[in-house]
PDB file of C-alpha atoms in Angstrom:
ATOM      1  CA  UNK A   1       0.000   0.000   0.000  1.00 69.00           C
ATOM      2  CA  UNK A   2       2.836   2.395   0.861  1.00 74.00           C
ATOM      3  CA  UNK A   3       4.537   1.642  -2.464  1.00 76.00           C
ATOM      4  CA  UNK A   4       1.410   2.609  -4.371  1.00 80.00           C
ATOM      5  CA  UNK A   5       1.130   5.889  -2.428  1.00 83.00           C
ATOM      6  CA  UNK A   6       4.768   6.768  -3.172  1.00 84.00           C
ATOM      7  CA  UNK A   7       4.289   6.003  -6.882  1.00 85.00           C
ATOM      8  CA  UNK A   8       1.155   8.130  -6.983  1.00 87.00           C
ATOM      9  CA  UNK A   9       2.946  11.055  -5.316  1.00 88.00           C
ATOM     10  CA  UNK A  10       5.879  10.768  -7.748  1.00 89.00           C
ATOM     11  CA  UNK A  11       3.518  10.723 -10.741  1.00 90.00           C
ATOM     12  CA  UNK A  12       1.625  13.762  -9.430  1.00 91.00           C
ATOM     13  CA  UNK A  13       4.881  15.669  -8.848  1.00 92.00           C
ATOM     14  CA  UNK A  14       6.062  14.845 -12.397  1.00 94.00           C
ATOM     15  CA  UNK A  15       2.729  15.973 -13.861  1.00 94.00           C
ATOM     16  CA  UNK A  16       2.905  19.183 -11.843  1.00 94.00           C
ATOM     17  CA  UNK A  17       6.460  19.877 -13.064  1.00 94.00           C
ATOM     18  CA  UNK A  18       5.512  19.226 -16.706  1.00 94.00           C
ATOM     19  CA  UNK A  19       2.487  21.526 -16.449  1.00 93.00           C
ATOM     20  CA  UNK A  20       4.561  24.253 -14.781  1.00 92.00           C
ATOM     21  CA  UNK A  21       7.268  24.053 -17.448  1.00 91.00           C
ATOM     22  CA  UNK A  22       4.682  24.091 -20.223  1.00 90.00           C
ATOM     23  CA  UNK A  23       3.079  27.199 -18.760  1.00 88.00           C
ATOM     24  CA  UNK A  24       6.434  28.971 -18.415  1.00 87.00           C
ATOM     25  CA  UNK A  25       7.461  28.122 -21.968  1.00 85.00           C
ATOM     26  CA  UNK A  26       4.141  29.329 -23.343  1.00 82.00           C
ATOM     27  CA  UNK A  27       4.252  32.538 -21.332  1.00 77.00           C
ATOM     28  CA  UNK A  28       7.840  33.397 -22.280  1.00 75.00           C
ATOM     29  CA  UNK A  29       7.714  32.476 -25.938  1.00 74.00           C
ATOM     30  CA  UNK A  30       4.193  33.028 -27.196  1.00 69.00           C
ATOM     31  CA  UNK A  31       2.366  35.351 -24.851  1.00 61.00           C
ATOM     32  CA  UNK A  32       5.128  37.930 -24.378  1.00 55.00           C
ATOM     33  CA  UNK A  33       5.969  38.285 -28.078  1.00 55.00           C
ATOM     34  CA  UNK A  34       2.474  39.354 -29.083  1.00 54.00           C
ATOM     35  CA  UNK A  35       1.931  41.758 -26.214  1.00 56.00           C
ATOM     36  CA  UNK A  36       5.250  43.600 -26.718  1.00 65.00           C
ATOM     37  CA  UNK A  37       4.596  44.392 -30.394  1.00 67.00           C
ATOM     38  CA  UNK A  38       2.383  47.334 -29.513  1.00 69.00           C
ATOM     39  CA  UNK A  39       3.642  48.241 -26.052  1.00 75.00           C
ATOM     40  CA  UNK A  40       4.278  51.982 -25.799  1.00 69.00           C
ATOM     41  CA  UNK A  41       2.947  52.797 -29.265  1.00 75.00           C
ATOM     42  CA  UNK A  42       0.331  55.152 -27.829  1.00 77.00           C
ATOM     43  CA  UNK A  43       3.185  57.390 -26.592  1.00 79.00           C
ATOM     44  CA  UNK A  44       4.927  57.502 -29.985  1.00 80.00           C
ATOM     45  CA  UNK A  45       2.333  58.464 -32.567  1.00 86.00           C
ATOM     46  CA  UNK A  46       3.691  59.323 -35.999  1.00 87.00           C
ATOM     47  CA  UNK A  47       2.088  62.583 -37.098  1.00 89.00           C
ATOM     48  CA  UNK A  48       0.881  63.526 -40.572  1.00 91.00           C
ATOM     49  CA  UNK A  49       3.462  66.314 -40.479  1.00 92.00           C
ATOM     50  CA  UNK A  50       6.274  63.765 -39.997  1.00 91.00           C
ATOM     51  CA  UNK A  51       4.906  61.601 -42.819  1.00 91.00           C
ATOM     52  CA  UNK A  52       4.627  64.588 -45.180  1.00 92.00           C
ATOM     53  CA  UNK A  53       8.142  65.784 -44.341  1.00 92.00           C
ATOM     54  CA  UNK A  54       9.468  62.303 -45.067  1.00 91.00           C
ATOM     55  CA  UNK A  55       7.708  62.234 -48.443  1.00 92.00           C
ATOM     56  CA  UNK A  56       8.945  65.762 -49.255  1.00 91.00           C
ATOM     57  CA  UNK A  57      12.539  64.545 -49.049  1.00 89.00           C
ATOM     58  CA  UNK A  58      11.913  62.513 -52.206  1.00 90.00           C
ATOM     59  CA  UNK A  59      10.077  65.235 -54.179  1.00 89.00           C
ATOM     60  CA  UNK A  60      13.097  66.079 -56.362  1.00 87.00           C
ATOM     61  CA  UNK A  61      13.122  62.573 -57.841  1.00 88.00           C
ATOM     62  CA  UNK A  62      10.827  62.883 -60.845  1.00 89.00           C
ATOM     63  CA  UNK A  63      10.815  59.135 -61.458  1.00 91.00           C
ATOM     64  CA  UNK A  64       8.815  58.401 -58.305  1.00 89.00           C
ATOM     65  CA  UNK A  65       5.393  57.016 -59.168  1.00 92.00           C
ATOM     66  CA  UNK A  66       4.163  56.639 -55.573  1.00 92.00           C
ATOM     67  CA  UNK A  67       5.381  56.845 -52.014  1.00 93.00           C
ATOM     68  CA  UNK A  68       3.572  55.545 -48.951  1.00 93.00           C
ATOM     69  CA  UNK A  69       4.657  55.996 -45.320  1.00 92.00           C
ATOM     70  CA  UNK A  70       2.881  54.180 -42.497  1.00 91.00           C
ATOM     71  CA  UNK A  71       3.500  52.310 -39.252  1.00 87.00           C
ATOM     72  CA  UNK A  72       3.105  48.624 -38.584  1.00 78.00           C
ATOM     73  CA  UNK A  73       3.545  47.789 -34.887  1.00 82.00           C
ATOM     74  CA  UNK A  74       6.978  49.228 -33.967  1.00 87.00           C
ATOM     75  CA  UNK A  75       8.110  49.722 -37.568  1.00 90.00           C
ATOM     76  CA  UNK A  76       7.839  52.760 -39.827  1.00 91.00           C
ATOM     77  CA  UNK A  77       7.475  51.507 -43.396  1.00 94.00           C
ATOM     78  CA  UNK A  78       8.337  53.596 -46.431  1.00 93.00           C
ATOM     79  CA  UNK A  79       7.242  52.077 -49.752  1.00 94.00           C
ATOM     80  CA  UNK A  80       8.469  53.733 -52.955  1.00 93.00           C
ATOM     81  CA  UNK A  81       7.546  52.742 -56.481  1.00 93.00           C
ATOM     82  CA  UNK A  82       9.642  54.212 -59.292  1.00 92.00           C
ATOM     83  CA  UNK A  83       8.443  54.730 -62.879  1.00 90.00           C
ATOM     84  CA  UNK A  84      11.974  53.966 -64.028  1.00 90.00           C
ATOM     85  CA  UNK A  85      15.344  53.279 -62.462  1.00 88.00           C
ATOM     86  CA  UNK A  86      17.162  55.988 -60.525  1.00 88.00           C
ATOM     87  CA  UNK A  87      20.788  55.950 -59.446  1.00 89.00           C
ATOM     88  CA  UNK A  88      20.804  53.942 -56.218  1.00 89.00           C
ATOM     89  CA  UNK A  89      23.279  56.262 -54.474  1.00 90.00           C
ATOM     90  CA  UNK A  90      20.808  59.123 -54.919  1.00 90.00           C
ATOM     91  CA  UNK A  91      17.994  57.093 -53.364  1.00 90.00           C
ATOM     92  CA  UNK A  92      20.302  55.891 -50.610  1.00 90.00           C
ATOM     93  CA  UNK A  93      21.354  59.430 -49.636  1.00 91.00           C
ATOM     94  CA  UNK A  94      17.801  60.782 -49.666  1.00 91.00           C
ATOM     95  CA  UNK A  95      16.558  57.779 -47.687  1.00 91.00           C
ATOM     96  CA  UNK A  96      19.133  58.376 -44.965  1.00 90.00           C
ATOM     97  CA  UNK A  97      18.160  62.075 -44.854  1.00 89.00           C
ATOM     98  CA  UNK A  98      14.438  61.279 -44.798  1.00 90.00           C
ATOM     99  CA  UNK A  99      14.618  59.678 -41.363  1.00 88.00           C
ATOM    100  CA  UNK A 100      15.417  63.101 -39.926  1.00 88.00           C
ATOM    101  CA  UNK A 101      11.777  63.972 -40.666  1.00 90.00           C
ATOM    102  CA  UNK A 102      10.712  61.994 -37.619  1.00 90.00           C
ATOM    103  CA  UNK A 103      10.973  63.178 -34.031  1.00 90.00           C
ATOM    104  CA  UNK A 104      14.033  61.920 -32.155  1.00 89.00           C
ATOM    105  CA  UNK A 105      11.883  60.137 -29.557  1.00 89.00           C
ATOM    106  CA  UNK A 106      10.107  58.266 -32.357  1.00 88.00           C
ATOM    107  CA  UNK A 107      13.365  57.267 -34.047  1.00 88.00           C
ATOM    108  CA  UNK A 108      14.525  55.775 -30.751  1.00 89.00           C
ATOM    109  CA  UNK A 109      11.290  53.781 -30.540  1.00 89.00           C
ATOM    110  CA  UNK A 110      10.602  52.636 -34.128  1.00 89.00           C
ATOM    111  CA  UNK A 111      12.672  50.621 -36.573  1.00 90.00           C
ATOM    112  CA  UNK A 112      12.419  51.922 -40.147  1.00 92.00           C
ATOM    113  CA  UNK A 113      12.089  49.843 -43.321  1.00 94.00           C
ATOM    114  CA  UNK A 114      12.185  51.175 -46.857  1.00 94.00           C
ATOM    115  CA  UNK A 115      11.066  49.169 -49.887  1.00 93.00           C
ATOM    116  CA  UNK A 116      11.959  50.434 -53.344  1.00 92.00           C
ATOM    117  CA  UNK A 117      10.653  48.893 -56.548  1.00 90.00           C
ATOM    118  CA  UNK A 118      10.883  49.975 -60.168  1.00 89.00           C
ATOM    119  CA  UNK A 119       8.404  49.617 -63.038  1.00 88.00           C
ATOM    120  CA  UNK A 120      11.391  48.918 -65.296  1.00 84.00           C
ATOM    121  CA  UNK A 121      10.942  45.215 -66.031  1.00 82.00           C
ATOM    122  CA  UNK A 122      14.620  44.524 -66.678  1.00 85.00           C
ATOM    123  CA  UNK A 123      15.902  46.554 -63.728  1.00 84.00           C
ATOM    124  CA  UNK A 124      19.297  45.420 -62.500  1.00 85.00           C
ATOM    125  CA  UNK A 125      19.158  47.768 -59.508  1.00 86.00           C
ATOM    126  CA  UNK A 126      15.731  47.288 -57.965  1.00 88.00           C
ATOM    127  CA  UNK A 127      13.981  46.030 -55.873  1.00 90.00           C
ATOM    128  CA  UNK A 128      15.957  47.141 -52.819  1.00 91.00           C
ATOM    129  CA  UNK A 129      15.142  46.925 -49.139  1.00 93.00           C
ATOM    130  CA  UNK A 130      16.671  49.194 -46.512  1.00 93.00           C
ATOM    131  CA  UNK A 131      16.426  48.600 -42.783  1.00 93.00           C
ATOM    132  CA  UNK A 132      17.312  50.918 -39.919  1.00 91.00           C
ATOM    133  CA  UNK A 133      17.240  49.536 -36.408  1.00 89.00           C
ATOM    134  CA  UNK A 134      16.231  52.138 -33.834  1.00 85.00           C
ATOM    135  CA  UNK A 135      19.802  52.460 -32.534  1.00 86.00           C
ATOM    136  CA  UNK A 136      21.383  52.893 -35.992  1.00 87.00           C
ATOM    137  CA  UNK A 137      21.951  56.168 -37.809  1.00 85.00           C
ATOM    138  CA  UNK A 138      21.576  54.916 -41.400  1.00 87.00           C
ATOM    139  CA  UNK A 139      19.897  52.206 -43.436  1.00 90.00           C
ATOM    140  CA  UNK A 140      21.486  48.857 -44.143  1.00 90.00           C
ATOM    141  CA  UNK A 141      20.593  47.660 -47.636  1.00 90.00           C
ATOM    142  CA  UNK A 142      19.927  44.298 -49.204  1.00 83.00           C
ATOM    143  CA  UNK A 143      18.512  43.162 -52.499  1.00 62.00           C
TER     144      UNK A 143
END
């Protein structure tokens, strides 16, 4: 009888440990990732003025078909579509200057992504993607 009681206690302790570990894993991996995506966003609203200033940085490039600036969780996204290819160094310089359109407190909060595509079907330059982590000063680029 005592052996059965000891086995039962051991099984219950193992079940309790497994449930506790499962809860901790769920809480740390799944629950915290979704709740942190929007944490603090209400204190860092991107204004229409900031968006317009950002767009104005690109106004001298006549080949721009459209430009869209918006936020997605803790990321400012800039999407540019070109009618035809433009020298990438020009776009790169203007992109790095465009981030100065946003308030300093917002740049320390948001990451910034820039997507550039071209209507030129045989483009050897585009598409390009730039990414600026909130602690960086300039975009890092990839194709």
